[in-house]
Coordinates of C-alpha atoms in Angstrom, one line a residue:
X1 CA -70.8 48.1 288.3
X2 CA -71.4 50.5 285.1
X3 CA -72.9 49.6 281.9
X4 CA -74.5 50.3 278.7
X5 CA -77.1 47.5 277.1
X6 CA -76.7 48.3 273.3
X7 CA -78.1 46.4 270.4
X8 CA -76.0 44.9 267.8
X9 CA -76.0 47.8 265.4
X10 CA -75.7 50.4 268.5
X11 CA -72.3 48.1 269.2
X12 CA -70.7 49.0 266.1
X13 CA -71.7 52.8 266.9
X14 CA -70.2 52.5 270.1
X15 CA -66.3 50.8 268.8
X16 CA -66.2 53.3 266.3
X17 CA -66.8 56.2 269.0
X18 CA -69.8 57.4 267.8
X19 CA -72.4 56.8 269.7
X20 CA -72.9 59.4 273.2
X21 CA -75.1 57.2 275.7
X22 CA -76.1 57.3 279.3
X23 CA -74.0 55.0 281.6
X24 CA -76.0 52.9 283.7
X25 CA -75.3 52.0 287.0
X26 CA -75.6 48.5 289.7
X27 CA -76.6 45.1 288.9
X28 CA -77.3 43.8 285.5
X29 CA -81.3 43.7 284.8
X30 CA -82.1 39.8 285.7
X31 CA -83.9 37.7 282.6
X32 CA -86.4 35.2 283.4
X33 CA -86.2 33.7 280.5
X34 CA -83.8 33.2 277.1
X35 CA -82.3 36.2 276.6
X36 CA -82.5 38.3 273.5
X37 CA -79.9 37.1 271.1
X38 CA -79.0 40.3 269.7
X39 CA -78.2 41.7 273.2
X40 CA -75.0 43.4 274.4
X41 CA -74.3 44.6 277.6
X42 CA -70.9 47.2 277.9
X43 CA -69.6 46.3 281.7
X44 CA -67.0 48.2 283.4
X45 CA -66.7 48.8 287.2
X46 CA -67.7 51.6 289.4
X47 CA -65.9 54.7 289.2
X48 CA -63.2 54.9 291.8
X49 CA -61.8 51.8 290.4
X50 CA -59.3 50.9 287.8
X51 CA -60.6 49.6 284.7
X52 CA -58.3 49.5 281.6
X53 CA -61.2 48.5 279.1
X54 CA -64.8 47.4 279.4
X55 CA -65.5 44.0 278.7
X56 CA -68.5 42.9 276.3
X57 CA -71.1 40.4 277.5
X58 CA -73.2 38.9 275.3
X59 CA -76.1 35.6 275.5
X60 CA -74.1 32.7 275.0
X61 CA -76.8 31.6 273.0
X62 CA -75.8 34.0 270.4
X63 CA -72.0 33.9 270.6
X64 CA -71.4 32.4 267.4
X65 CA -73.8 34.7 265.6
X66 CA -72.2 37.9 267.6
X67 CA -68.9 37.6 266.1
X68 CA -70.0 36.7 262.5
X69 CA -71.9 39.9 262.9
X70 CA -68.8 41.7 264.1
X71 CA -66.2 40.1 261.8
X72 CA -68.6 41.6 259.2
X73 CA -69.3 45.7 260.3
X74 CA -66.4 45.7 262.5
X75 CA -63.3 44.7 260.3
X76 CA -61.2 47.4 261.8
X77 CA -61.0 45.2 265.0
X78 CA -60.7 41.8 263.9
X79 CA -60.6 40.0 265.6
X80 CA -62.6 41.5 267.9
X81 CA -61.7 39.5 271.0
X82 CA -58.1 40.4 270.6
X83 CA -58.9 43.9 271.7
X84 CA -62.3 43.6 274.3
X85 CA -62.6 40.5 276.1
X86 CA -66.2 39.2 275.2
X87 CA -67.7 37.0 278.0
X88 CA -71.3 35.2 277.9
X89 CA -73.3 36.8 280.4
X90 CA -74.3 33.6 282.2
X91 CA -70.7 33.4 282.7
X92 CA -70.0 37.3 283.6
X93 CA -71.1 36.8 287.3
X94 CA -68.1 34.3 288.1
X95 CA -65.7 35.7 285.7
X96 CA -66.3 39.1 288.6
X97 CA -66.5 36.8 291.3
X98 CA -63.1 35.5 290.3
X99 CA -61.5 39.0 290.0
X100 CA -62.6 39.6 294.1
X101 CA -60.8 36.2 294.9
X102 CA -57.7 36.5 292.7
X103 CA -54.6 36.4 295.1
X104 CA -56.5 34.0 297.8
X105 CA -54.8 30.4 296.0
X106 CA -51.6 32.4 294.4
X107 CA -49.2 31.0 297.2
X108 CA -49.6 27.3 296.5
X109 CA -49.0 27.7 292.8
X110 CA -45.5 27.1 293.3
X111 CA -45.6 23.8 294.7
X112 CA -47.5 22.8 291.4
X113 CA -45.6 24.1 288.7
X114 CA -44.0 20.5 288.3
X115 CA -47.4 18.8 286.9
X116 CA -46.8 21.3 284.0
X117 CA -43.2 20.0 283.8
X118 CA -44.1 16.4 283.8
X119 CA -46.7 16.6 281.1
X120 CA -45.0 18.9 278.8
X121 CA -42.2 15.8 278.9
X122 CA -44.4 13.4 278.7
X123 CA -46.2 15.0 275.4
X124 CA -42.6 14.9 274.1
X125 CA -42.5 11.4 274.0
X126 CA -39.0 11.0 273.6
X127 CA -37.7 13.7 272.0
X128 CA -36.5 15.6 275.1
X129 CA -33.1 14.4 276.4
X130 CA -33.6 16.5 279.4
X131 CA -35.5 19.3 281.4
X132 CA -33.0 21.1 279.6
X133 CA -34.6 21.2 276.6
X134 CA -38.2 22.5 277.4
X135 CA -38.9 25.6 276.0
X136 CA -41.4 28.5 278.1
X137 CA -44.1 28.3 275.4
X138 CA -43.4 24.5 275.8
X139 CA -44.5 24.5 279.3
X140 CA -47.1 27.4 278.3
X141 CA -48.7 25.2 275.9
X142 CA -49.9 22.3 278.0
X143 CA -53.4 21.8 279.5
X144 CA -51.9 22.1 283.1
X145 CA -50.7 25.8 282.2
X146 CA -54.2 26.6 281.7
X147 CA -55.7 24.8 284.5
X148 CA -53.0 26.2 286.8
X149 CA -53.8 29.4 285.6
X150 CA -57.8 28.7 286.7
X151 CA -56.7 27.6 289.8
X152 CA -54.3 30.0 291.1
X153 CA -56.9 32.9 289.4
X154 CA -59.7 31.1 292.1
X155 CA -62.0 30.1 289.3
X156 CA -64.5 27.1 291.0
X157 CA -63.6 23.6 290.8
X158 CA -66.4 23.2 288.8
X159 CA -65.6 25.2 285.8
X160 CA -62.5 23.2 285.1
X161 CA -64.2 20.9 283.3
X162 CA -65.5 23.9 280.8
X163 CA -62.0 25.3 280.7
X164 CA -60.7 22.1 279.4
X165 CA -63.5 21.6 277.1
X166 CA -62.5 24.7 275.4
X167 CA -58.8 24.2 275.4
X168 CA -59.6 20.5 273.5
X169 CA -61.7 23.0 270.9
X170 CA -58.9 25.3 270.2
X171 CA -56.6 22.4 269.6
X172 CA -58.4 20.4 267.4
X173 CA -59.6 24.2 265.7
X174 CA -55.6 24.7 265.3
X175 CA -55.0 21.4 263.5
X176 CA -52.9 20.1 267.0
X177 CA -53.0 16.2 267.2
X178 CA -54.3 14.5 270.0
X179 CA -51.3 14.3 273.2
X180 CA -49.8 11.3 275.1
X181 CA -51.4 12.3 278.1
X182 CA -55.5 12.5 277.9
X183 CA -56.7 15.8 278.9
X184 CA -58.9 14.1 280.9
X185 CA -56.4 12.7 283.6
X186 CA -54.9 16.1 283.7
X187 CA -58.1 17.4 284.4
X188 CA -58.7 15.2 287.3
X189 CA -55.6 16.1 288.7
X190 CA -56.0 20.0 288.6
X191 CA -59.8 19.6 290.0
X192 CA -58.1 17.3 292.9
X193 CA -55.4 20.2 293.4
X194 CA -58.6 22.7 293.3
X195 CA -60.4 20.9 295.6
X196 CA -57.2 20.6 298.4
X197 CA -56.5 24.6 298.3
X198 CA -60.4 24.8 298.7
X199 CA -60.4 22.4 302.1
X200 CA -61.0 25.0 304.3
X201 CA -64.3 26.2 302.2
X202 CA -67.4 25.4 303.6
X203 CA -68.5 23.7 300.0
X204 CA -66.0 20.6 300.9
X205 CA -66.6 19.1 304.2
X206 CA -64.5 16.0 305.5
X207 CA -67.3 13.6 304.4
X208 CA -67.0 14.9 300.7
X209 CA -63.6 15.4 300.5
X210 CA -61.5 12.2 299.1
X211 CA -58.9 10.3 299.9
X212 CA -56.3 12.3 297.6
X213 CA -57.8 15.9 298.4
X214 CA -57.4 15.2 301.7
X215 CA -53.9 13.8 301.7
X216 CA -53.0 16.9 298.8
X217 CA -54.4 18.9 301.7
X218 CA -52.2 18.5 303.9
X219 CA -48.9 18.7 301.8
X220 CA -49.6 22.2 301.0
X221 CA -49.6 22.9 304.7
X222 CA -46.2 24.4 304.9
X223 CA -43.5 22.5 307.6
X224 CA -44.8 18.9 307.0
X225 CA -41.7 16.2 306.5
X226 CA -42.7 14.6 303.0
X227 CA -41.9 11.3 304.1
X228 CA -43.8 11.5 307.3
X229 CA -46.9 12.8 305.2
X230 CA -46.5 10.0 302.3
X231 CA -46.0 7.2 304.5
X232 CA -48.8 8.7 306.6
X233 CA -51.0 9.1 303.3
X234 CA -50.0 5.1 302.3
X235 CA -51.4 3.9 305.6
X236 CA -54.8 5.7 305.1
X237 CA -55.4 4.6 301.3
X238 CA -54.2 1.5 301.4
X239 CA -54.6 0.5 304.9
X240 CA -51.6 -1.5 305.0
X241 CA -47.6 0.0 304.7
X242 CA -45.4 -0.6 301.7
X243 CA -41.7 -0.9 302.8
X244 CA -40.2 1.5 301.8
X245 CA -36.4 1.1 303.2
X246 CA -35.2 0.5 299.6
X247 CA -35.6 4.1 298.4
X248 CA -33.6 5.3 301.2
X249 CA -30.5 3.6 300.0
X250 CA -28.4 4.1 296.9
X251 CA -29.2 5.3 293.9
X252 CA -29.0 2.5 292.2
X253 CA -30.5 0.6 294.9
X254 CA -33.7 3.0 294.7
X255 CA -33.9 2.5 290.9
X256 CA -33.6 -1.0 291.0
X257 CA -36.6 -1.7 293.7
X258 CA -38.8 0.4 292.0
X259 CA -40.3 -1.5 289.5
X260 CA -40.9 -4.4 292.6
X261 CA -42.8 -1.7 294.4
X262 CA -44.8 -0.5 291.6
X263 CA -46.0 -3.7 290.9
X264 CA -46.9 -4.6 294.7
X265 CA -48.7 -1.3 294.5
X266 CA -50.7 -1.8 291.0
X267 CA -51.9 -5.3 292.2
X268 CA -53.6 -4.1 295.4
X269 CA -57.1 -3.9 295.4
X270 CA -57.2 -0.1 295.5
X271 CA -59.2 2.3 293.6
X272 CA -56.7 2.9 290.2
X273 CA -56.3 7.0 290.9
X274 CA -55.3 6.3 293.7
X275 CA -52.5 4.1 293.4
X276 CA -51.7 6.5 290.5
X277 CA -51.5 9.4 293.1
X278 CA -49.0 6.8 295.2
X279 CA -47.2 6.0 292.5
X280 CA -46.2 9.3 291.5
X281 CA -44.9 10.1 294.9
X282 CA -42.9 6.9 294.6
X283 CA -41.4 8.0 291.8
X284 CA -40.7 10.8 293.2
X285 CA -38.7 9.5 296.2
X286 CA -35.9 8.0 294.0
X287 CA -34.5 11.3 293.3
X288 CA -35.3 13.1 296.2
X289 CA -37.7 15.3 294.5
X290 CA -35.1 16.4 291.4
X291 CA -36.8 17.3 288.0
X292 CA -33.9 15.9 286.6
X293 CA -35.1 12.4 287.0
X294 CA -38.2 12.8 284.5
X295 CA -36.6 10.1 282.5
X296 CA -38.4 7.7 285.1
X297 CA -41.8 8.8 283.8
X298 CA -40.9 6.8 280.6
X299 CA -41.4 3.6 282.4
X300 CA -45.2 4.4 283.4
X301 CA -46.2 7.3 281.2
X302 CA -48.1 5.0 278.7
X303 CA -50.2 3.1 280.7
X304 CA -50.4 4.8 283.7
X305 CA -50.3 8.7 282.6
X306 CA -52.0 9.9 286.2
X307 CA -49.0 8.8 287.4
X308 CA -47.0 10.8 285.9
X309 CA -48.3 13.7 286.6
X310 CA -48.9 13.0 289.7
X311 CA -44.9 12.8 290.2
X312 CA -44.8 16.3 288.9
X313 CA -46.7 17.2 291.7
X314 CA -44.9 15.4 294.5
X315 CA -41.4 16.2 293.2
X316 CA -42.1 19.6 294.2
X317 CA -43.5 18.6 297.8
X318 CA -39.8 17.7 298.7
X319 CA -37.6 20.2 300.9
X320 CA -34.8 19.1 298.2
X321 CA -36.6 19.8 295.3
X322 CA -35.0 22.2 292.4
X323 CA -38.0 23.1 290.2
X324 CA -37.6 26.5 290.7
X325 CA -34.2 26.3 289.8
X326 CA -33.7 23.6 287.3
X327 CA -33.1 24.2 283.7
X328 CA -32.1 28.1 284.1
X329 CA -34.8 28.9 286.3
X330 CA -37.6 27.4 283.6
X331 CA -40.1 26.9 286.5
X332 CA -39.4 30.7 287.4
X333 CA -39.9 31.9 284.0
X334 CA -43.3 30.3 283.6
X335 CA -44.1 31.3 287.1
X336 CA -43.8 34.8 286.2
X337 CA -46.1 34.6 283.3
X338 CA -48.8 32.4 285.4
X339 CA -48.5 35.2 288.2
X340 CA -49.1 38.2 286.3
X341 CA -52.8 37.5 286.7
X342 CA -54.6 39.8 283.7
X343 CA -57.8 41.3 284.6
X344 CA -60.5 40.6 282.5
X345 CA -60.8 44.4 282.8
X346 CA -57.6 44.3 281.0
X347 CA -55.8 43.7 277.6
X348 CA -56.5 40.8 276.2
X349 CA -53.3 38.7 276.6
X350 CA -54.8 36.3 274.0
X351 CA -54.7 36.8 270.2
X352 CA -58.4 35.3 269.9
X353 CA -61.3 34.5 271.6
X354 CA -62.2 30.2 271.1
X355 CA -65.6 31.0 269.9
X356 CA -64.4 33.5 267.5
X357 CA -61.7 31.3 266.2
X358 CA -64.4 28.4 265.9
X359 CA -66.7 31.2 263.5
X360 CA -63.8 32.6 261.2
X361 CA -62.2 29.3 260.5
X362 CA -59.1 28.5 258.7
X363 CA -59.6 32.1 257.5
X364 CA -57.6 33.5 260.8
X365 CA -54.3 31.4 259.5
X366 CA -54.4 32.3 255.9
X367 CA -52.3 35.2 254.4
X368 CA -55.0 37.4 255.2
X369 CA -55.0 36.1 258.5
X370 CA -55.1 37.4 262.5
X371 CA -51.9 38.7 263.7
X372 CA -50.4 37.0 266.5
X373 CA -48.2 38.5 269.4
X374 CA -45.7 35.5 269.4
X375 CA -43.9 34.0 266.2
X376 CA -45.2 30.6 265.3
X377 CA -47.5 30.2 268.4
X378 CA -51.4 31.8 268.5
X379 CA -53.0 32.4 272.2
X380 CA -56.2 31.3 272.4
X381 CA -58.9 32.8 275.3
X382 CA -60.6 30.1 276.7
X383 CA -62.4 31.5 280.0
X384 CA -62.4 35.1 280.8
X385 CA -58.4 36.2 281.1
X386 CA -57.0 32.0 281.1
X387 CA -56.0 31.3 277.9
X388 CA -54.0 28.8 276.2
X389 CA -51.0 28.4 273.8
X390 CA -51.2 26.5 270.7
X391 CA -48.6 26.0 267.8
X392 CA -50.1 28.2 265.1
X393 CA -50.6 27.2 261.8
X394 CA -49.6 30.4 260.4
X395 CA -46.0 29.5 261.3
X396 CA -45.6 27.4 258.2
X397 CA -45.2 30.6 256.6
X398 CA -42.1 31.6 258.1
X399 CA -40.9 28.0 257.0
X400 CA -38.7 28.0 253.4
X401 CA -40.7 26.7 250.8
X402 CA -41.1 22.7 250.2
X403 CA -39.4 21.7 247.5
X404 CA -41.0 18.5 245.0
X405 CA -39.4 15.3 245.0
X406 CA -37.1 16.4 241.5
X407 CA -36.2 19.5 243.1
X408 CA -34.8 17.5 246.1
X409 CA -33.1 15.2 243.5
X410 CA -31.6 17.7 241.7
X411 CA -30.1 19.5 245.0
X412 CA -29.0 16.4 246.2
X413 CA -27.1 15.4 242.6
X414 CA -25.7 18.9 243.0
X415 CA -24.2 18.3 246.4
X416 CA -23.3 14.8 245.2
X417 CA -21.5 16.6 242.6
X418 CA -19.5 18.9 244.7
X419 CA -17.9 16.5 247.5
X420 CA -16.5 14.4 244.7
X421 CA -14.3 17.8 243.4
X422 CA -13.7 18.3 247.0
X423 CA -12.8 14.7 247.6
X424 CA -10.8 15.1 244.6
X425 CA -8.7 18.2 245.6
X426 CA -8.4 16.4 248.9
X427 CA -6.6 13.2 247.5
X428 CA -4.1 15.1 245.0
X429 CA -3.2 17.1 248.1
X430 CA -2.3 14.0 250.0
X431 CA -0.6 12.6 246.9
X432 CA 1.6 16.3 247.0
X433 CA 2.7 15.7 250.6
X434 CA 3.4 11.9 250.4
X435 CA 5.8 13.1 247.4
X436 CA 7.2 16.1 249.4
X437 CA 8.4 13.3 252.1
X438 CA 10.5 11.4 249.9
X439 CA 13.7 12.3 250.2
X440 CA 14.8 12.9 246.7
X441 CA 11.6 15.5 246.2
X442 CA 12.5 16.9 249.5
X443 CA 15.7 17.8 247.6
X444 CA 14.0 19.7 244.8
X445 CA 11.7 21.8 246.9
X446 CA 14.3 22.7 249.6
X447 CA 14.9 26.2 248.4
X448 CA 17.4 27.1 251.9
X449 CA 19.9 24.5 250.4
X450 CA 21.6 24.3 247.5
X451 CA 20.9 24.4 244.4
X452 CA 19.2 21.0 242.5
X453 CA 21.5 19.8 240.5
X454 CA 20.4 19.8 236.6
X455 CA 19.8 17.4 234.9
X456 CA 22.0 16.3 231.5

């Protein structure tokens, strides 16, 4: 690789153009120690290679303290991380590690598109009749996206964890309140998925691997029956068979057993993610794997949110299943987004960096604040080119103003004021065309006849 290692103030030469330096070339120089904090290294690959824009690595040590200086001498380009994507150099190694691997999980992705589904419903709580109703950036905006992102992009299993971590920072740093399903099981979902599409790597052997990566494993093996594969999965985790005969019937046979199932499955003595992973493909069975059933999720969303996802997950595992299809192609749509696969060598996609967000504040939603690329909703980087979607706070302004408690009384007298003139007008027209019925004012106001006769 190519690149320059600049001081702070040598930085602010080099975005302004200004500064004329010698292009280094191979392996960043190793530290044995800290690393200076007010170190910047300018990384671009070898020559022969596309690269759209360098990308900036500095000590993570000295992230915060980077883009306060930056925010400061370089106001032309703030935020900064909306132009240059800025990595921590302990990081940079498997952020270009990532870019070798990028198409090696992008396959699989679409048999997990549905976990995005199910949480983004779930998060709803309620207020979603339908699939129908989820938006793209609603999709976008859940953990999963981000996660799925990770994993489809080849980033390790273990940096999951730090990807979440950050996406839980960026919502609590734009005011979002805590969601019905804990970021927590989604992340041990996602590092389960991670860990199946990884099966063949020599880091999971069978000893290591799981009960659930094992089983997830094999259902992303293309040509496997899903009922062959989940009641061979039941047998291996729970050692005994559920019968399942009941969800092969009607459908109103299947909804009805359900719950009888569930509970048979909740009160064995099996480890509680994994009757969550069994559950889910329960769930799944009574519609054949149809998104259109989420409504179910309702019923074990609250106390048993793994579940729920994990139905997501198995929905899509059926040869029947319409998640690509469903709700005018939704899953498609986000697909799209997910598979476009930025660079880090790349434009940013995001509108700010998570660490520069945490050092500017409420400052980047003010009047003065960043721009964003997408009305009402601010993209976030979390981990080299994965980002996240957030509602912005900065869409309030595109809100009318709130009026005070008077105001609203006024309006409201006003309107009051208005239906009874209209109610009014309405009655005396009705009181016209009872009177035009009558057969004596009929008379008068037939004008082909003749002539009313006057009176004396």
């Amino acid at each position: 690789m190519n690149y320059l290692r600049l001081d702070r103030e040598k930085l602010i030469d080099w975005l302004g153009g200004r500064l004329q330096a010698e292009v280094q070339e191979g392996e960043l120089p190793r530290h044995s120690g800290r690393l200076p904090s007010n170190e910047v290294f300018i990384v671009s690959l070898p020559k022969g290679e596309r690269t759209d824009l360098p990308v900036i690595a500095v000590p993570q040590e000295g992230m915060r303290e980077f883009f306060a200086f930056v925010s400061t001498y370089a106001a032309n380009l703030r935020p900064l991380s909306a132009f240059y994507h800025v990595v921590a150099i302990e990081q940079l190694q498997l952020v270009l590690a990532q870019e070798k691997r990028r198409q090696f999980k992008s396959m699989a992705i679409d048999k997990l598109i549905g976990v995005s589904f199910a949480e983004a419903f779930v998060n709803a709580s309620g207020r979603l009749r339908s699939l129908s109703d989820l938006s793209v950036v609603g999709v976008k905006a859940t953990l999963s996206a981000s996660l799925m992102n990770a994993v489809m992009n080849a980033y390790p299993t273990e940096t999951l964890a730090d990807i979440s971590d950050r996406w839980n920072q960026a919502r609590r740093l734009t005011g979002q309140t805590s969601t019905a399903v804990p970021s927590e099981d989604v992340l041990a979902v996602w590092q389960s998925i991670s860990e199946a599409l990884d099966h063949s790597s020599a880091r999971y052997s069978k000893t290591k691997q799981t009960a659930i990566v094992r089983a997830l494993a094999d259902a992303l093996t293309d040509g496997i029956p899903f009922e062959a594969w989940f009641e061979e999965t039941i047998r291996r985790t729970l050692g005994a068979e559920l019968n399942l005969s009941s969800l092969r019937g009607a459908r109103e046979e299947r909804v009805r057993s359900l719950p009888r199932i569930l509970e048979q499955l909740f009160l064995a003595k099996i480890e509680r993610d994994v009757a969550d992973f069994i559950a889910g493909g329960l769930l799944s069975m009574i519609g054949n794997g149809s998104m259109g059933h989420l409504g179910l999720l309702e019923s074990v969303s609250k106390n048993r949110p793994r579940a729920a996802l994990w139905f997501g997950a198995m929905s899509t595992f059926h040869p029947q299943s319409d998640i690509l299809s469903t709700a005018n192609c939704l899953g498609q749509r986000v697909l799209r987004d997910i598979r476009e696969g930025r660079s880090v060598f790349g434009v940013p996609e995001s509108d700010i960096q998570v660490e520069e967000l945490e050092v500017i504040g409420d400052k980047a939603f003010g009047d003065e604040g960043i721009r964003t690329g997408h009305s009402g909703t601010v993209v976030v980087g979390l981990l080299g080119a994965v980002n996240g979607w957030f509602r912005s706070p900065s869409g309030k302004r595109d809100e009318p103003p709130r009026t005070s408690a008077e105001e609203q009384q006024t309006i409201l007298l006003h309107e009051r004021a208005r239906l009874e003139e209209l109610q009014f007008l309405l009655d005396r027209a009705a009181r016209i065309a009872h009177e035009i019925r009558q057969p004596r004012q009929r008379e008068l106001f037939d004008r082909s006849g003749s002539e009313p006769r006057k009176r004396r």
